[in-house]
Coordinates of C-alpha atoms and ligand atoms in Angstrom, one line a residue:
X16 CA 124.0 -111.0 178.5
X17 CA 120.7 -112.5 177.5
X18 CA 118.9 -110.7 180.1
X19 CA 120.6 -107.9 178.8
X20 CA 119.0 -108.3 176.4
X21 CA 116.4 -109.5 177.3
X22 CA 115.8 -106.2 179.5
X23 CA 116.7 -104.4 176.5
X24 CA 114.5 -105.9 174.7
X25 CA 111.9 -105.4 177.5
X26 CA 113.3 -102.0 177.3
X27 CA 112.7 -101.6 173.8
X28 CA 109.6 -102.9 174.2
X29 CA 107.8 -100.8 176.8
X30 CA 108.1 -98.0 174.2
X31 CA 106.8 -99.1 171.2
X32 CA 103.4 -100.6 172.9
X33 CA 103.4 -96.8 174.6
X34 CA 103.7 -95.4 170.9
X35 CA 101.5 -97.7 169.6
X36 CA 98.8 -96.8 172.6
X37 CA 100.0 -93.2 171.9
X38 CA 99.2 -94.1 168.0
X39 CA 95.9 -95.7 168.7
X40 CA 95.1 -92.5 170.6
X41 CA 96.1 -90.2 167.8
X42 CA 94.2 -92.2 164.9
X43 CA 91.1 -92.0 167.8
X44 CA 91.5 -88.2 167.9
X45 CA 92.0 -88.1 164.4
X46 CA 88.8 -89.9 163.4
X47 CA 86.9 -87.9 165.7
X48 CA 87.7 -85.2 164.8
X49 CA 87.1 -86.2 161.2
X50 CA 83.7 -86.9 162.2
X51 CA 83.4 -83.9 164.0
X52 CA 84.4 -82.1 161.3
X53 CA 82.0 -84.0 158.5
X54 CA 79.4 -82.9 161.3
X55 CA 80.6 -79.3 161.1
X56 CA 80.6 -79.2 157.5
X57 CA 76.9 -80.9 157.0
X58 CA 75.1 -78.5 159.5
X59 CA 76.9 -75.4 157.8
X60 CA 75.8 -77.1 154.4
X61 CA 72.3 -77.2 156.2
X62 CA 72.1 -74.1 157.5
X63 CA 73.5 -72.5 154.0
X64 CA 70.6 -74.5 152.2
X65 CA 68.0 -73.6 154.6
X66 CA 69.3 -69.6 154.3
X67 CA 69.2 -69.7 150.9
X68 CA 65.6 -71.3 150.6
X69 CA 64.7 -68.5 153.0
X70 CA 66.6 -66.1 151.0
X71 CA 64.6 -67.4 147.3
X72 CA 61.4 -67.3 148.9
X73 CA 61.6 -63.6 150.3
X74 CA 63.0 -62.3 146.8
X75 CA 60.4 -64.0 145.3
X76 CA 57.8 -62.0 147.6
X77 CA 59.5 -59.2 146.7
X78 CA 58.7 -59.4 143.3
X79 CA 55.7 -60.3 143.8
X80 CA 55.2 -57.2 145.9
X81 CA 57.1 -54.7 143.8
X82 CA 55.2 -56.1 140.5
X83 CA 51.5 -55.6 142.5
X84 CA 53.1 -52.1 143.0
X85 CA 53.9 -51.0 139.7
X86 CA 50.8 -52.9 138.3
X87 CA 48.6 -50.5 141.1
X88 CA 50.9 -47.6 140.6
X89 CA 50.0 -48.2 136.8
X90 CA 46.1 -48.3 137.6
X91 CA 46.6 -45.3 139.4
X92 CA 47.8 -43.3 136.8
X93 CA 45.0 -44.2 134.1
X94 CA 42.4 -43.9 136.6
X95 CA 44.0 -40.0 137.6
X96 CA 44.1 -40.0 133.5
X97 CA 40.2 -40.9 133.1
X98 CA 39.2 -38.9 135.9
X99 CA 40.8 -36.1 134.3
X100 CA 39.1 -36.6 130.9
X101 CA 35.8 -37.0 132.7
X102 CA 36.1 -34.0 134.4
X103 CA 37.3 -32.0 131.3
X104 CA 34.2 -33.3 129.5
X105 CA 31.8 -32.7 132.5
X106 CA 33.3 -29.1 131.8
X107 CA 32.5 -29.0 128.0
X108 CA 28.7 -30.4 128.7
X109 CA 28.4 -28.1 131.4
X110 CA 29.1 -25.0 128.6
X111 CA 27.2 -26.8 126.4
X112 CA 24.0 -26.9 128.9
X113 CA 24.8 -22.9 129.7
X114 CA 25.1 -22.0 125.9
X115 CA 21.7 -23.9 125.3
X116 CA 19.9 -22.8 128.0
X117 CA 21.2 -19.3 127.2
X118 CA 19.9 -20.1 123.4
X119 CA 17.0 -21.6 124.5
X120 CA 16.0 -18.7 126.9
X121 CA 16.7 -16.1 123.9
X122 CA 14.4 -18.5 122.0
X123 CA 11.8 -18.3 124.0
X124 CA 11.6 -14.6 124.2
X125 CA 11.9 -14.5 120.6
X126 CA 8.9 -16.6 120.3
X127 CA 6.8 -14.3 123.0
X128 CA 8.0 -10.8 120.8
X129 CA 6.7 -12.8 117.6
X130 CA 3.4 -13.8 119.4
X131 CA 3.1 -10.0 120.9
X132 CA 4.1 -9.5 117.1
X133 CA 1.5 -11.3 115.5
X134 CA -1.3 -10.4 117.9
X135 CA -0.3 -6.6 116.6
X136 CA -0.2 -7.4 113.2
X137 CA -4.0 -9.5 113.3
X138 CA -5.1 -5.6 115.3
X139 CA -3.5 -4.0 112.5
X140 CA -4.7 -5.9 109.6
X141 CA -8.5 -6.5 111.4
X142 CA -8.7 -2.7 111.8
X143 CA -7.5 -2.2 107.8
X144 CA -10.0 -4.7 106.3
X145 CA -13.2 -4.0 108.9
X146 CA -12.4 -0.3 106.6
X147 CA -12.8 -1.9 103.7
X148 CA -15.9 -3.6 105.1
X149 CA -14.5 -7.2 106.0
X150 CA -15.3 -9.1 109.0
X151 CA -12.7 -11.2 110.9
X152 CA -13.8 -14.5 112.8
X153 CA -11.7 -17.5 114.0
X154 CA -8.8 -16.9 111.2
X155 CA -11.1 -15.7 108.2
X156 CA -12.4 -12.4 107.1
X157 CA -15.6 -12.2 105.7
X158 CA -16.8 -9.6 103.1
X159 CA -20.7 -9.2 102.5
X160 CA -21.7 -7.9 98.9
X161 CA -23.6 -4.8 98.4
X162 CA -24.8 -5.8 94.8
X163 CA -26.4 -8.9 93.3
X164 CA -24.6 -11.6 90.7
X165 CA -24.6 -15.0 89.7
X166 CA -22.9 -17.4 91.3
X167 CA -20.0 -17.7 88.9
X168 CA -19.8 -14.1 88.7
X169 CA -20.0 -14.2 92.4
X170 CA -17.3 -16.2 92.9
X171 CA -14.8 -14.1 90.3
X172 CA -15.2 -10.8 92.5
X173 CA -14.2 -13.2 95.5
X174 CA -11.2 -14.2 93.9
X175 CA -10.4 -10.7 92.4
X176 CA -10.3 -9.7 96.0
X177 CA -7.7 -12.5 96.9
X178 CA -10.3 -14.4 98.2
X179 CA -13.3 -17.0 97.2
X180 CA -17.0 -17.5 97.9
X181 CA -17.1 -18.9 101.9
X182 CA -16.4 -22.9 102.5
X183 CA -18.4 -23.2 105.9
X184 CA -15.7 -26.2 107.8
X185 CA -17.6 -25.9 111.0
X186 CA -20.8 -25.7 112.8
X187 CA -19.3 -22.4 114.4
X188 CA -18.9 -20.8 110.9
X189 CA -22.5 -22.0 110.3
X190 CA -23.8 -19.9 113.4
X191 CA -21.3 -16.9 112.4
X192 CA -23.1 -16.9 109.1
X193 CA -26.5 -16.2 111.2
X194 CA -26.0 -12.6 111.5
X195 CA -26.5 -11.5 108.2
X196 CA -29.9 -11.1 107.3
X197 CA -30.0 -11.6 103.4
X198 CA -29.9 -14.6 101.2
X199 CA -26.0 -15.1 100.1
X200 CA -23.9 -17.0 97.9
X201 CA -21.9 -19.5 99.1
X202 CA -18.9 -21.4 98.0
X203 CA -20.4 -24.7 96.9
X204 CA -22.2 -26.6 94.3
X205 CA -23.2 -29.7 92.4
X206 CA -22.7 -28.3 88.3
X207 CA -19.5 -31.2 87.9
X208 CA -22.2 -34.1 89.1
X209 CA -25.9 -33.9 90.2
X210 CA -25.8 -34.4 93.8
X211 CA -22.3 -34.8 94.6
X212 CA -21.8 -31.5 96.3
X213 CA -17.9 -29.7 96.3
X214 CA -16.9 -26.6 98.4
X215 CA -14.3 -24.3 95.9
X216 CA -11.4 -25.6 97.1
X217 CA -12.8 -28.7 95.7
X218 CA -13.2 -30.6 99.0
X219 CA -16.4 -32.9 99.3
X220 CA -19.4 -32.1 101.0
X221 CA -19.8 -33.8 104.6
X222 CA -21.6 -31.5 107.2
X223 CA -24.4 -30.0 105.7
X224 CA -27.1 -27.1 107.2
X225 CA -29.7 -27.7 104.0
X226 CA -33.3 -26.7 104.8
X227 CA -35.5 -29.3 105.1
X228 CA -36.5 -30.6 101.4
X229 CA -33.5 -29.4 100.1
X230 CA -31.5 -29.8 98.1
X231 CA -34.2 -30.2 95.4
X232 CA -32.5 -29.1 92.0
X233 CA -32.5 -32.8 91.0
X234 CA -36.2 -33.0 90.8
X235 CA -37.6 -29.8 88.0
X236 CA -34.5 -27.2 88.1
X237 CA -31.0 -27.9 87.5
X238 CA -30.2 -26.4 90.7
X239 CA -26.6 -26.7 91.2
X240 CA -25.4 -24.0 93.5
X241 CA -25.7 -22.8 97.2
X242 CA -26.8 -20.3 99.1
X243 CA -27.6 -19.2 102.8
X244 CA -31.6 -18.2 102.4
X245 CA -32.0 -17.4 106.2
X246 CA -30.9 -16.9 109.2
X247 CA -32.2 -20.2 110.6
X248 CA -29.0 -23.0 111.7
X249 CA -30.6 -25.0 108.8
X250 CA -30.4 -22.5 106.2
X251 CA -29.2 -23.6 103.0
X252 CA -31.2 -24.3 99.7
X253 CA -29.7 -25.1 96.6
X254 CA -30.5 -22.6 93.0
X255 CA -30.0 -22.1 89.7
X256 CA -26.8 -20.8 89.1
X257 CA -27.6 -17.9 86.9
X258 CA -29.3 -16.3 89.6
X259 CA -28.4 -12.9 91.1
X260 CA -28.0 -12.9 94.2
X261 CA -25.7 -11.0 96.9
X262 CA -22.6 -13.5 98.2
X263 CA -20.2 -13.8 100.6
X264 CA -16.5 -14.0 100.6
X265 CA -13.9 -15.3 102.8
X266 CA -10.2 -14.9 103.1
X267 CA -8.4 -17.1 105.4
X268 CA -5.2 -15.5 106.6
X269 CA -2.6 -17.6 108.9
X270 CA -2.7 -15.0 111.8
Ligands
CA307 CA1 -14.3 -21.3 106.2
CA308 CA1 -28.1 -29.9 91.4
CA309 CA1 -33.8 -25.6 96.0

């Protein structure tokens, strides 16, 4: 019976080390394939960190890129804007430039007619006042008497004539005075102050064509007004003022 038993025994235990090996194996397995698992699930963990990283990174340049876009896009458009407004005001100068030069050019022949003009109108008025006996030279005319006065009496037929007694400016108008032959009045005299000598317009005296020794009013006579004696360069000699003498009148016309 023991043996029975005993092989029973031995029978019953032959299996349970086999389902204890048979457990070992399992738990083995099952670890394993824990592991394996914990494995599995890290690199996918991994490889879903690393693809998102990836994934941030090329949004993020895509931003980047679509904002450098608009921002260019942007540029674009305000440069296109400017270069429009240039060109619109390149086109308004440009009409301005045609209307001025058009202006200008109208101008300019409007100044040549009034030079053609004024060239007639100095032929015109030269040929009504060499009638009347006046001489034109270098913007004056000149008008001779044919009767004697005084200086003062002289000088009032000037001025009833529009004009005055002749204020020589320049050695030219000395040498123009050359041609005539006969002593003349002339528009300038001393009566305000002994020897401080005035043209009529009441300019002083600074270039002078006095004949040697004169003026000598100061020293016996109170000679106090002018007159051309000659027809010398130096010609002038100072009289007395109540004098009769022929004169000379100019009229300066702006011609
Ligand atoms: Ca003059
Ligand atoms: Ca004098
Ligand atoms: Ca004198």
């Amino acid at each position: 019976m023991g043996t029975v038993e005993q092989t029973h025994d031995k029978y019953r235990l032959v299996p349970s080390v086999a389902e204890d090996v048979k457990k070992s194996s399992c738990r083995a397995a099952a670890v394993c394939l824990g592991v394996l698992c914990l494995l599995l699930l890290t690199g996918l963990l991994t490889l879903v960190g690393l693809f998102t990283k990836g994934n941030s990174e090329w949004e993020m340049k895509m931003f980047l890129l679509h904002n450098s876009f608009n921002n260019l896009t942007q540029e674009r458009d305000q440069l296109q804007t400017s270069y429009n407004n240039l060109t619109q005001e390149r086109d308004q100068l440009q009409t301005s430039y045609n209307n001025l030069t058009q202006e200008r050019d109208q101008f300019q022949k409007r100044v040549e007619d009034m030079a053609k003009e004024r060239i007639d109108l100095r032929k015109k008025l030269q040929d009504q006042y060499n009638k009347r006996g006046w001489v034109y030279f270098s913007g004056s005319f000149y008008h001779v008497s044919s009767t004697k006065k005084s200086w003062q009496g002289s000088r009032d037929d000037c001025v009833q004539k529009g004009a005055d007694l002749v204020i020589i400016n320049s050695r030219e108008e000395q040498e123009f005075m050359r041609r005539f032959p006969k002593p003349l009045w002339i528009g300038l005299t001393d009566g305000e102050r002994e020897g401080r000598w005035k043209w009529v317009d009441g300019t002083l005296l600074t270039q002078s064509y006095w004949i040697l020794s004169e003026p000598n009013g100061h020293m016996w006579r109170d000679e106090d007004c002018a007159e051309i004696s000659n027809h010398l360069l130096n010609s002038w000699n100072d009289d007395l003022c109540n004098s009769e003498k022929f004169w000379i009148c100019e009229m300066t016309l702006l011609l």
